[in-house]
Coordinates of C-alpha atoms and ligand atoms in Angstrom, one line a residue:
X1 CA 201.0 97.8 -65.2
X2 CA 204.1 97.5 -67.2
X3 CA 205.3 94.0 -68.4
X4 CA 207.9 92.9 -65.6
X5 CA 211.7 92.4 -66.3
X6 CA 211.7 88.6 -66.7
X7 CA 213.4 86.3 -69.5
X8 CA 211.4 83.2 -69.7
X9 CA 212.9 79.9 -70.9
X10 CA 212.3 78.6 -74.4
X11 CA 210.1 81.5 -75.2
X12 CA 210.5 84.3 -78.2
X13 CA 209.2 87.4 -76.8
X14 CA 209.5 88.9 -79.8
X15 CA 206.3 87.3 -80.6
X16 CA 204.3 88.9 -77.8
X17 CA 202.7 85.7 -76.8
X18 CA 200.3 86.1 -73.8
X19 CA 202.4 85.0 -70.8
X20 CA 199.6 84.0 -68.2
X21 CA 200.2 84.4 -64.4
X22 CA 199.0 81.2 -61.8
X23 CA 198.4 82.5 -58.9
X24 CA 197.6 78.8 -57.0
X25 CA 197.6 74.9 -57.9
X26 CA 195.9 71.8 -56.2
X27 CA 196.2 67.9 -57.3
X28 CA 196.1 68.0 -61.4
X29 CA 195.0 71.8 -61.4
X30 CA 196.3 75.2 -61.9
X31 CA 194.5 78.2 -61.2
X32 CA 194.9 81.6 -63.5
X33 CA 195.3 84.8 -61.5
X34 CA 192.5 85.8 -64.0
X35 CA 190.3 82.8 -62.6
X36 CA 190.7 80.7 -65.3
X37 CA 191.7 76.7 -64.3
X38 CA 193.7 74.9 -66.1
X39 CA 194.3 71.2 -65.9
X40 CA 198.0 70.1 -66.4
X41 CA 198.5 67.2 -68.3
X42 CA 202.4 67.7 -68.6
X43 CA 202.8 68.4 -65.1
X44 CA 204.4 71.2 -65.1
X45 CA 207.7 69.8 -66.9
X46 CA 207.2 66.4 -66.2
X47 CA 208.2 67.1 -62.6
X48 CA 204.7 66.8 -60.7
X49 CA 204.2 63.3 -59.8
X50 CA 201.4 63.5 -56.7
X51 CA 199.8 66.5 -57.5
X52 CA 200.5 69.9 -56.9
X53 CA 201.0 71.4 -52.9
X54 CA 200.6 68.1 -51.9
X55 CA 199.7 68.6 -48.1
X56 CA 202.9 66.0 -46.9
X57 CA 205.3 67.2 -49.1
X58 CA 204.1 71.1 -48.3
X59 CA 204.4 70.2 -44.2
X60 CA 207.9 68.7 -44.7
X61 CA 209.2 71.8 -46.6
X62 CA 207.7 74.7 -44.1
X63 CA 208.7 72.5 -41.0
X64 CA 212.3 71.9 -42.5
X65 CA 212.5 75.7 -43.3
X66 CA 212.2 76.7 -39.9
X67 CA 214.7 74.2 -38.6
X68 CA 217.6 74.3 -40.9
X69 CA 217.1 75.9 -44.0
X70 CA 220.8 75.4 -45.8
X71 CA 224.2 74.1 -44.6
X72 CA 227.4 73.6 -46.7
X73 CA 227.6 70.0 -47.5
X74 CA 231.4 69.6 -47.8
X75 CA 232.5 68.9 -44.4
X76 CA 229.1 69.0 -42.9
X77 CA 226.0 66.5 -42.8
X78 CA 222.6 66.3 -41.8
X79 CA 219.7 64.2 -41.2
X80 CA 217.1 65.4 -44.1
X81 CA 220.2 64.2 -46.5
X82 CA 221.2 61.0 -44.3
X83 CA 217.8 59.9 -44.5
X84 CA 217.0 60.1 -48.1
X85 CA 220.6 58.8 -49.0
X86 CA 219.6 55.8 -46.5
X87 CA 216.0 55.9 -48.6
X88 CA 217.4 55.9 -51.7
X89 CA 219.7 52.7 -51.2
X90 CA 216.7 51.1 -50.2
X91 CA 214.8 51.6 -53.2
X92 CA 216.9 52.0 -56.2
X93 CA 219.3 49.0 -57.8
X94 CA 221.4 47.0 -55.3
X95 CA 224.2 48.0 -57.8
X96 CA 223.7 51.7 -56.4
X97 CA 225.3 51.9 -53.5
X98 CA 227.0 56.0 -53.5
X99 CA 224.2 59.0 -53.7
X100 CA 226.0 62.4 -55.0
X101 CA 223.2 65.5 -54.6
X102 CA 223.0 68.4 -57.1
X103 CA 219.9 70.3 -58.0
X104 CA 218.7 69.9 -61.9
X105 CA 218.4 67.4 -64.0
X106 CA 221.5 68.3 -65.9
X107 CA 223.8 69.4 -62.7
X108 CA 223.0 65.3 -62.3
X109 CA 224.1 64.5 -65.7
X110 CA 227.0 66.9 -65.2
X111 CA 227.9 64.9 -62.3
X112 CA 227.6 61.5 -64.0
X113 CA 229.6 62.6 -67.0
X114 CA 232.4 63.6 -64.3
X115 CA 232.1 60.6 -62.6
X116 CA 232.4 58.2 -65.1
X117 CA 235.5 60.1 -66.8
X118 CA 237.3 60.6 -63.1
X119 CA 236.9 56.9 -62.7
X120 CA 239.0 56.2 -65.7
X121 CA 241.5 58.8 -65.0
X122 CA 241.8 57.4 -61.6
X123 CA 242.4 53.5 -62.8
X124 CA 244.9 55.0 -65.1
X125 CA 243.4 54.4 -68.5
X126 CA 242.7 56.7 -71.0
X127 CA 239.1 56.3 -71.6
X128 CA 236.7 59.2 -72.3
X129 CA 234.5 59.0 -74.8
X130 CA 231.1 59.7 -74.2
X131 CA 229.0 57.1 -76.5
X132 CA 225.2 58.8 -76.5
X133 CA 222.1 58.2 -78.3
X134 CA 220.6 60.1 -81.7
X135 CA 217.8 62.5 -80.5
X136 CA 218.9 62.4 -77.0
X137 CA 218.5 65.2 -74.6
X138 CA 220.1 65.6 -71.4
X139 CA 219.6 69.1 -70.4
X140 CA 220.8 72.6 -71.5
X141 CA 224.2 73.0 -70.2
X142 CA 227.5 73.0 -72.3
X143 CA 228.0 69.3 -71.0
X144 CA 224.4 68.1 -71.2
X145 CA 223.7 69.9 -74.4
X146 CA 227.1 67.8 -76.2
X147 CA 225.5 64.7 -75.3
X148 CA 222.5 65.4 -76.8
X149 CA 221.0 65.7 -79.9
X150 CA 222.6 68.7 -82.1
X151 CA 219.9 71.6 -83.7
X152 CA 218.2 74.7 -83.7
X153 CA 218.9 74.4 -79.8
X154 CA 222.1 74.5 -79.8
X155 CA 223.5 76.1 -82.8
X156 CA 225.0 79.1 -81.7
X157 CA 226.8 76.7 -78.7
X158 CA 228.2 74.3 -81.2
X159 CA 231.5 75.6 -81.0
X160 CA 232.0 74.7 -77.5
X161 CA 230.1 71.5 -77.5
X162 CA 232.4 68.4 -77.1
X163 CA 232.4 65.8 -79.4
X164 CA 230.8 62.2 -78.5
X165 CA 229.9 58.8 -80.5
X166 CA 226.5 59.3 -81.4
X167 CA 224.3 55.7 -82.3
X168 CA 220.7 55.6 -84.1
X169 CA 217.8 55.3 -82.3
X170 CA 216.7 52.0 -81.9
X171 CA 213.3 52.0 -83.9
X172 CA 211.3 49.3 -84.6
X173 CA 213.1 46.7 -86.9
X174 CA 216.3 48.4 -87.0
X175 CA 217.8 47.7 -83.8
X176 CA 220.8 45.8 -84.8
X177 CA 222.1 49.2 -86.3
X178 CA 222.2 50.3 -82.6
X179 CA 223.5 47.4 -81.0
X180 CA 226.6 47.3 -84.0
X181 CA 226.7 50.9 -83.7
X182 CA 226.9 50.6 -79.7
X183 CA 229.6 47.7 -79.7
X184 CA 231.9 49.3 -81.9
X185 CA 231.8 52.3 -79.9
X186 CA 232.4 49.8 -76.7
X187 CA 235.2 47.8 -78.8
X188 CA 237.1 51.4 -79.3
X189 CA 237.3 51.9 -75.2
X190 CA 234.3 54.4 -75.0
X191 CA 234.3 55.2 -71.5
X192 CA 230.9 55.6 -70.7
X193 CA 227.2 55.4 -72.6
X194 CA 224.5 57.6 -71.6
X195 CA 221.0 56.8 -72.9
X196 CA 217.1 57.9 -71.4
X197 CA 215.7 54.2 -70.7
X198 CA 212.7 53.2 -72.8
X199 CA 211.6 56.8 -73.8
X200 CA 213.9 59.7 -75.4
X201 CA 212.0 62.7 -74.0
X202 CA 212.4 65.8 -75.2
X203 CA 213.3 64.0 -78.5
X204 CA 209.8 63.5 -79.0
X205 CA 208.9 60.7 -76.7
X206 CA 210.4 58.2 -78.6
X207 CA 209.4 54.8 -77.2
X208 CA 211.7 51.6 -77.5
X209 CA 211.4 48.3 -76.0
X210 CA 213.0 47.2 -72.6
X211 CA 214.6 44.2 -75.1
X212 CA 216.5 46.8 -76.4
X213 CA 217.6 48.6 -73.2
X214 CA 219.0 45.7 -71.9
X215 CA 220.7 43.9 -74.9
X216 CA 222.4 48.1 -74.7
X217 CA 223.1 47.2 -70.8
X218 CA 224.9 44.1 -71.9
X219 CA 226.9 45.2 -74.8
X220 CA 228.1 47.7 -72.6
X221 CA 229.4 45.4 -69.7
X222 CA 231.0 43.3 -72.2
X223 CA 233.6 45.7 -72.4
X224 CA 233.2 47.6 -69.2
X225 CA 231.9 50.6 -70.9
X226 CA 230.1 52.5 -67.9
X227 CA 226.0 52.8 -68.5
X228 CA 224.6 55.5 -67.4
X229 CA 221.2 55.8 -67.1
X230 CA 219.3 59.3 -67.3
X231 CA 216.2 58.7 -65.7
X232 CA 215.5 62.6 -65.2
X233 CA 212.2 62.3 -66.8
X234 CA 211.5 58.3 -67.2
X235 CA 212.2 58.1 -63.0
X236 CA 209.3 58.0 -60.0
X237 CA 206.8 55.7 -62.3
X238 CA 206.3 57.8 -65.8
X239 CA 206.7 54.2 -67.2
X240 CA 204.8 52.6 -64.8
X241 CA 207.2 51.4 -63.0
X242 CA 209.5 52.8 -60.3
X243 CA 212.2 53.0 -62.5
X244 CA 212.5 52.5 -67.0
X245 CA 215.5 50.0 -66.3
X246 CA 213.5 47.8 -64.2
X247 CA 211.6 46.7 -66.7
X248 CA 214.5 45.9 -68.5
X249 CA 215.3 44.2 -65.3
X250 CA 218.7 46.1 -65.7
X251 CA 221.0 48.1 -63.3
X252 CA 223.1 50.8 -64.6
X253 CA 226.7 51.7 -62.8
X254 CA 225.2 55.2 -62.7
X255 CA 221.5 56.4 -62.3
X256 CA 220.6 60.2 -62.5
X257 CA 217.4 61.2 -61.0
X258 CA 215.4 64.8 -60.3
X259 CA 211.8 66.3 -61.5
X260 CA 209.7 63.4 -59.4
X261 CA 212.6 63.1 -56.6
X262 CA 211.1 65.8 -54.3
X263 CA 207.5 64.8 -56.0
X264 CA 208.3 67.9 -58.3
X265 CA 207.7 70.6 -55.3
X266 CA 211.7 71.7 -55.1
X267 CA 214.6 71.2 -57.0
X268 CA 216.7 68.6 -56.2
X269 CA 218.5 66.0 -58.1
X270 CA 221.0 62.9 -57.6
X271 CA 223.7 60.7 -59.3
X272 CA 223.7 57.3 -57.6
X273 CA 227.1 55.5 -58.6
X274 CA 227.9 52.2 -58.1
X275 CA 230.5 51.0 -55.2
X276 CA 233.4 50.7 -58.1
X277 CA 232.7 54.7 -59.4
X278 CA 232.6 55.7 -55.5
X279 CA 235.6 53.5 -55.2
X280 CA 238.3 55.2 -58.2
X281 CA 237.7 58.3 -55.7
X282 CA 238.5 56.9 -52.8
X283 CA 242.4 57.3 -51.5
X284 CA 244.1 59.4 -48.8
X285 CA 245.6 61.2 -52.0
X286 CA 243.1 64.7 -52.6
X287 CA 243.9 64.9 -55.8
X288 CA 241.6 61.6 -56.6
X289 CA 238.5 63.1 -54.6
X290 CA 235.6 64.0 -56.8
X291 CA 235.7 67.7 -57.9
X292 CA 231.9 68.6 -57.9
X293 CA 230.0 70.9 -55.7
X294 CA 227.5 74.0 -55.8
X295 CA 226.5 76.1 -53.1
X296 CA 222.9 74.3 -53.0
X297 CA 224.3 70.6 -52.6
X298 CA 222.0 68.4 -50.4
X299 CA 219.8 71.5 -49.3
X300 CA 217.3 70.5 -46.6
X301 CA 214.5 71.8 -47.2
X302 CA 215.0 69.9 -50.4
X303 CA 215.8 66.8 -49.2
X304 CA 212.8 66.9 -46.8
X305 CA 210.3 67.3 -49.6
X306 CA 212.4 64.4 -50.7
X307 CA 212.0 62.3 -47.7
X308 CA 207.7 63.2 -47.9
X309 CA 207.9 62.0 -51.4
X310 CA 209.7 58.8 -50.6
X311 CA 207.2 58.2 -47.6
X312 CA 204.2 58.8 -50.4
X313 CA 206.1 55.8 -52.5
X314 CA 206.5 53.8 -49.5
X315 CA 203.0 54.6 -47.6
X316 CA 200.2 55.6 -50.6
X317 CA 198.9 52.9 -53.5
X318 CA 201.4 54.8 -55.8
X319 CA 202.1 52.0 -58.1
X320 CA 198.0 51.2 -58.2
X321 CA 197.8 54.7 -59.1
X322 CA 200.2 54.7 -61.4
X323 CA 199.0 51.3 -63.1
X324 CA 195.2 53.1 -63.1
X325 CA 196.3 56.4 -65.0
X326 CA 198.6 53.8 -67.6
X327 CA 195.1 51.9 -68.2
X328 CA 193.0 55.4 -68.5
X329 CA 195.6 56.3 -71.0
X330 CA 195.3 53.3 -73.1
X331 CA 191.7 53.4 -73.6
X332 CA 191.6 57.1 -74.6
X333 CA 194.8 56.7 -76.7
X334 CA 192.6 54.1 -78.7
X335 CA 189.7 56.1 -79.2
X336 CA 192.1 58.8 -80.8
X337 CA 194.6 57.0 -82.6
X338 CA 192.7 56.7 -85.9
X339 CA 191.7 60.3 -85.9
X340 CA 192.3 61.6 -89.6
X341 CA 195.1 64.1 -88.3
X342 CA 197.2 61.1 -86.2
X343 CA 200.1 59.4 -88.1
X344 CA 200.5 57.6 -84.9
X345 CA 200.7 57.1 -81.2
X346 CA 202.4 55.3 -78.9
X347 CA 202.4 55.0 -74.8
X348 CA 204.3 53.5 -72.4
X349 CA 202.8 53.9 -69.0
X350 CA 201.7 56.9 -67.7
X351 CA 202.9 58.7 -70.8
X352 CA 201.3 58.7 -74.8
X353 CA 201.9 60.6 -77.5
X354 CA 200.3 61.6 -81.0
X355 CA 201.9 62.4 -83.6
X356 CA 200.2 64.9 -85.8
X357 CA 199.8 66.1 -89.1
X358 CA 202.7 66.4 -91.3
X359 CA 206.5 66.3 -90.2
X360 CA 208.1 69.3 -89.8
X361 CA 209.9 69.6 -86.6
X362 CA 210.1 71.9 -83.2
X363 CA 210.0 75.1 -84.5
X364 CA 206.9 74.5 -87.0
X365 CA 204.1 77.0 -85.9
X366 CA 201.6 73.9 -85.2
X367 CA 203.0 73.5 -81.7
X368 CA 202.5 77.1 -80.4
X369 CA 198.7 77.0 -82.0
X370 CA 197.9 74.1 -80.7
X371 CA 199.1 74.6 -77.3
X372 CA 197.0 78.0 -77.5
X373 CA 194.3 75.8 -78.7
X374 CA 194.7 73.8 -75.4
X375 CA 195.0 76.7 -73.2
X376 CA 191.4 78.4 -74.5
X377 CA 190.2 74.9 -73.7
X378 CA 191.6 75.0 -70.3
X379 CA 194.3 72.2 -70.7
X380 CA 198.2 72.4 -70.4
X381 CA 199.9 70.6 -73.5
X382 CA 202.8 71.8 -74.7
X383 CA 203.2 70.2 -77.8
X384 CA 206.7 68.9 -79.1
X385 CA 206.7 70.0 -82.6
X386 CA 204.2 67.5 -84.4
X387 CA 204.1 65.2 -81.3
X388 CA 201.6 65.5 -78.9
X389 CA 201.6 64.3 -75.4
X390 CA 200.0 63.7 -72.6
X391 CA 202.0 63.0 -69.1
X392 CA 199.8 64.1 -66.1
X393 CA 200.7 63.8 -62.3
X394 CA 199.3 60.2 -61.4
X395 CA 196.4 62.2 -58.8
X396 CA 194.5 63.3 -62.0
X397 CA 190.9 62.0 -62.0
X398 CA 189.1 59.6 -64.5
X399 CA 186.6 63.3 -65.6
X400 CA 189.9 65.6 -65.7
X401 CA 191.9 63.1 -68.1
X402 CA 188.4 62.7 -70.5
X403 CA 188.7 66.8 -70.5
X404 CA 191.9 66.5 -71.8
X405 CA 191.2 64.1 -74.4
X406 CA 188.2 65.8 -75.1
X407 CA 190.3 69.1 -75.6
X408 CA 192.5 66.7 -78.1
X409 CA 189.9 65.2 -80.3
X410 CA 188.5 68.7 -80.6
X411 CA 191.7 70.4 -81.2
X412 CA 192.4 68.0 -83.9
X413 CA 188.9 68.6 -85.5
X414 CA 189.1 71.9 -85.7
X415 CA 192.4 71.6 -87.4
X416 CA 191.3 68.8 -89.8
X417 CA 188.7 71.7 -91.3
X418 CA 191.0 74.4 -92.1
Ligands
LIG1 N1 217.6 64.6 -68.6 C1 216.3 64.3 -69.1 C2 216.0 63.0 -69.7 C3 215.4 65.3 -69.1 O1 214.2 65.1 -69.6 C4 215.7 66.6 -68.6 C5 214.7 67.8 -68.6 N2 213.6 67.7 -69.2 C6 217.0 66.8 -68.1 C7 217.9 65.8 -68.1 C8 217.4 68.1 -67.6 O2 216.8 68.4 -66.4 P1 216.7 69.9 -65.8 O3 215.8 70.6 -66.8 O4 216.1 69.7 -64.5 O5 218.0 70.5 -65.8

């Protein structure tokens, strides 16, 4: 058969790289058309947090799909989105009173950049710069890509990126560079900071302390600069807890979630604003309304895979779960950390990461051999440049997590003897 007409995302088919079809997935494991299984310690994106086709989240979305499958959402409501708003509010910060629906990750950044700048416009102060962190990433639109980290990502888009205040990372000993960095930013009338609580991502799963986070939190209320927190990836336990910021025991003015929000089954996302945010927009004036929408806002069949997920969090030993995988991770981290090939590793709940071999960034060719190493071995890593890491959905058993270490340790062997 010829190869089908498909683009795939962050992938150079000039290299002809096998491109291998799943044809079904259950819990922690994916099943090649060819019959391979693979076991998938990233989940899928960092989205799946219960497992694949989980059998609650799967009922809600086939019995929502025959009821009402989509409705415009300006003007109109419904109960799949009353009821998750309603859930939401009853989980998240006290602080977060407002829930705005999009459907990625960076529509919900989008939304909180928009948010946070119409709030200023709307008290009548010209405030609206956008104070982010170095290595950041907040998705791959023009908006999400200018408050993130610049690169080979986003070269050829420079030209239409916007221009922000960008502070160092806060690493280990050097954290008053941040916090001076942060509070001149603040001083200057930055209107709003956007940071990934306690772990940059796709940065490399850079881990900093909840200390940190919430000395960030407070600089930033000092002089009303508006925090908003990207908990895209961090969100639905990764850190071990519900939320990054709790451990901080923070709350942000404006709290972007998706990936885990539906359990990773659909694509859905929020921005949950604080009462003050919601209330800049409110006034019989139009012109002061929030100008966001897309055709998909609130779907739901969406926001019933939503509401299963939330009755998982509410119903199911999620936490327990969670707190199980975090201790699993530990003790294998250990055993690997002093591997010859390992220049470190780090973890912070349900996620660890390796770093490996010698520095050389993204586009170095150890990432795609190793991840072809993991595939052979019947594992799903994708490897961040040098950094290695491992960030399964919390169902994964005690045997299928020692397979992936196992796959690790003999990865790194095999590349120690070349
Ligand atoms: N923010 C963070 C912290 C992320 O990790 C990601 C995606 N990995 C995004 C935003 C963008 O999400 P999406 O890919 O769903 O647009």
């Amino acid at each position: 058969m010829s190869k089908p007409p498909i683009w795939h995302p962050f992938t150079q088919h000039g290299l002809n790289e096998p491109i291998p079809e799943v044809s079904h997935a259950d819990g922690a494991v994916l099943y090649r058309k060819d019959g391979g299984e693979m076991i998938d310690a990233i989940s899928s994106w960092w989205v799946t947090t219960h497992g694949h086709a989980h059998p609650k989240i799967a009922a809600a979305i086939a019995e929502q799909a025959a009821r009402l499958d989509q409705i415009i959402f300006a003007g109109w409501t419904h109960r799949p989105a009353e009821d998750l708003a309603r859930g939401l509010r009853a989980l998240m910060p006290d602080t977060l009173t407002r829930v705005f629906f999009s459907d990625s990750g960076s529509t919900s950044v989008e939304v909180a950049l928009k948010m946070a700048l119409g709030y200023w416009l709307n008290r009548g102060e010209d405030r609206h710069r956008i104070v982010v962190m170095d290595n950041g990433y907040h998705g791959d639109t023009i908006g999400t890509m200018s408050v993130g980290a610049r690169g080979a990502f986003n070269r050829a888009y420079e030209p239409l990126l916007f221009d922000v205040t960008s502070i160092p990372f806060p690493a280990s000993g050097l954290e008053q560079a941040t916090y001076d960095a942060l509070d001149a930013a603040c001083r200057e009338g930055a209107a709003a900071f956007i940071v990934e609580p306690l772990v940059l991502g796709a940065g490399g799963m850079l881990m900093y302390s909840a200390r940190v986070l919430s000395e960030m939190r407070s600089i930033c209320a000092k002089y009303g600069t508006l925090f908003i927190a990207d908990e895209v990836m961090t969100g639905w336990g990764r850190t071990g807890t519900l939320l990054a910021c709790e451990q901080a025991g923070i709350e942000p003015d404006i709290l972007c979630l998706s990936k885990g929000l539906t359990g990773g089954a659909v694509p859905l996302a929020v921005t949950m604003a604080s009462e003050p945010v919601f209330e800049a927009h409110l006034s019989p004036d139009r012109a002061r309304m929030f100008f966001h929408s897309s055709s998909y806002t609130a779907n739901p069949i969406a926001c019933a895979a939503a509401n299963a997920n939330l009755a998982i969090w509410r119903e199911e030993p999620v936490i327990e779960r969670i707190a199980t995988l975090a201790r699993r991770q530990e003790e294998h981290l250990e055993q690997l950390k002093n591997h010859a090939l390992v220049r470190g590793a780090r973890q912070v709940g349900t996620i660890t990461a390796l770093e490996v071999g010698e520095a050389d960034g993204y586009l170095s060719d150890l990432a795609p051999r190793m991840l072809a190493m993991f595939r052979e071995r019947g594992v799903l890593l994708r490897p961040l440049g040098n950094t290695v890491y491992v960030m399964p959905p919390y169902c994964i058993t005690a045997e299928q997590l020692a397979r992936v270490y196992g796959a690790i340790a003999e990865v790194l062997d095999a590349l120690a003897i070349r």
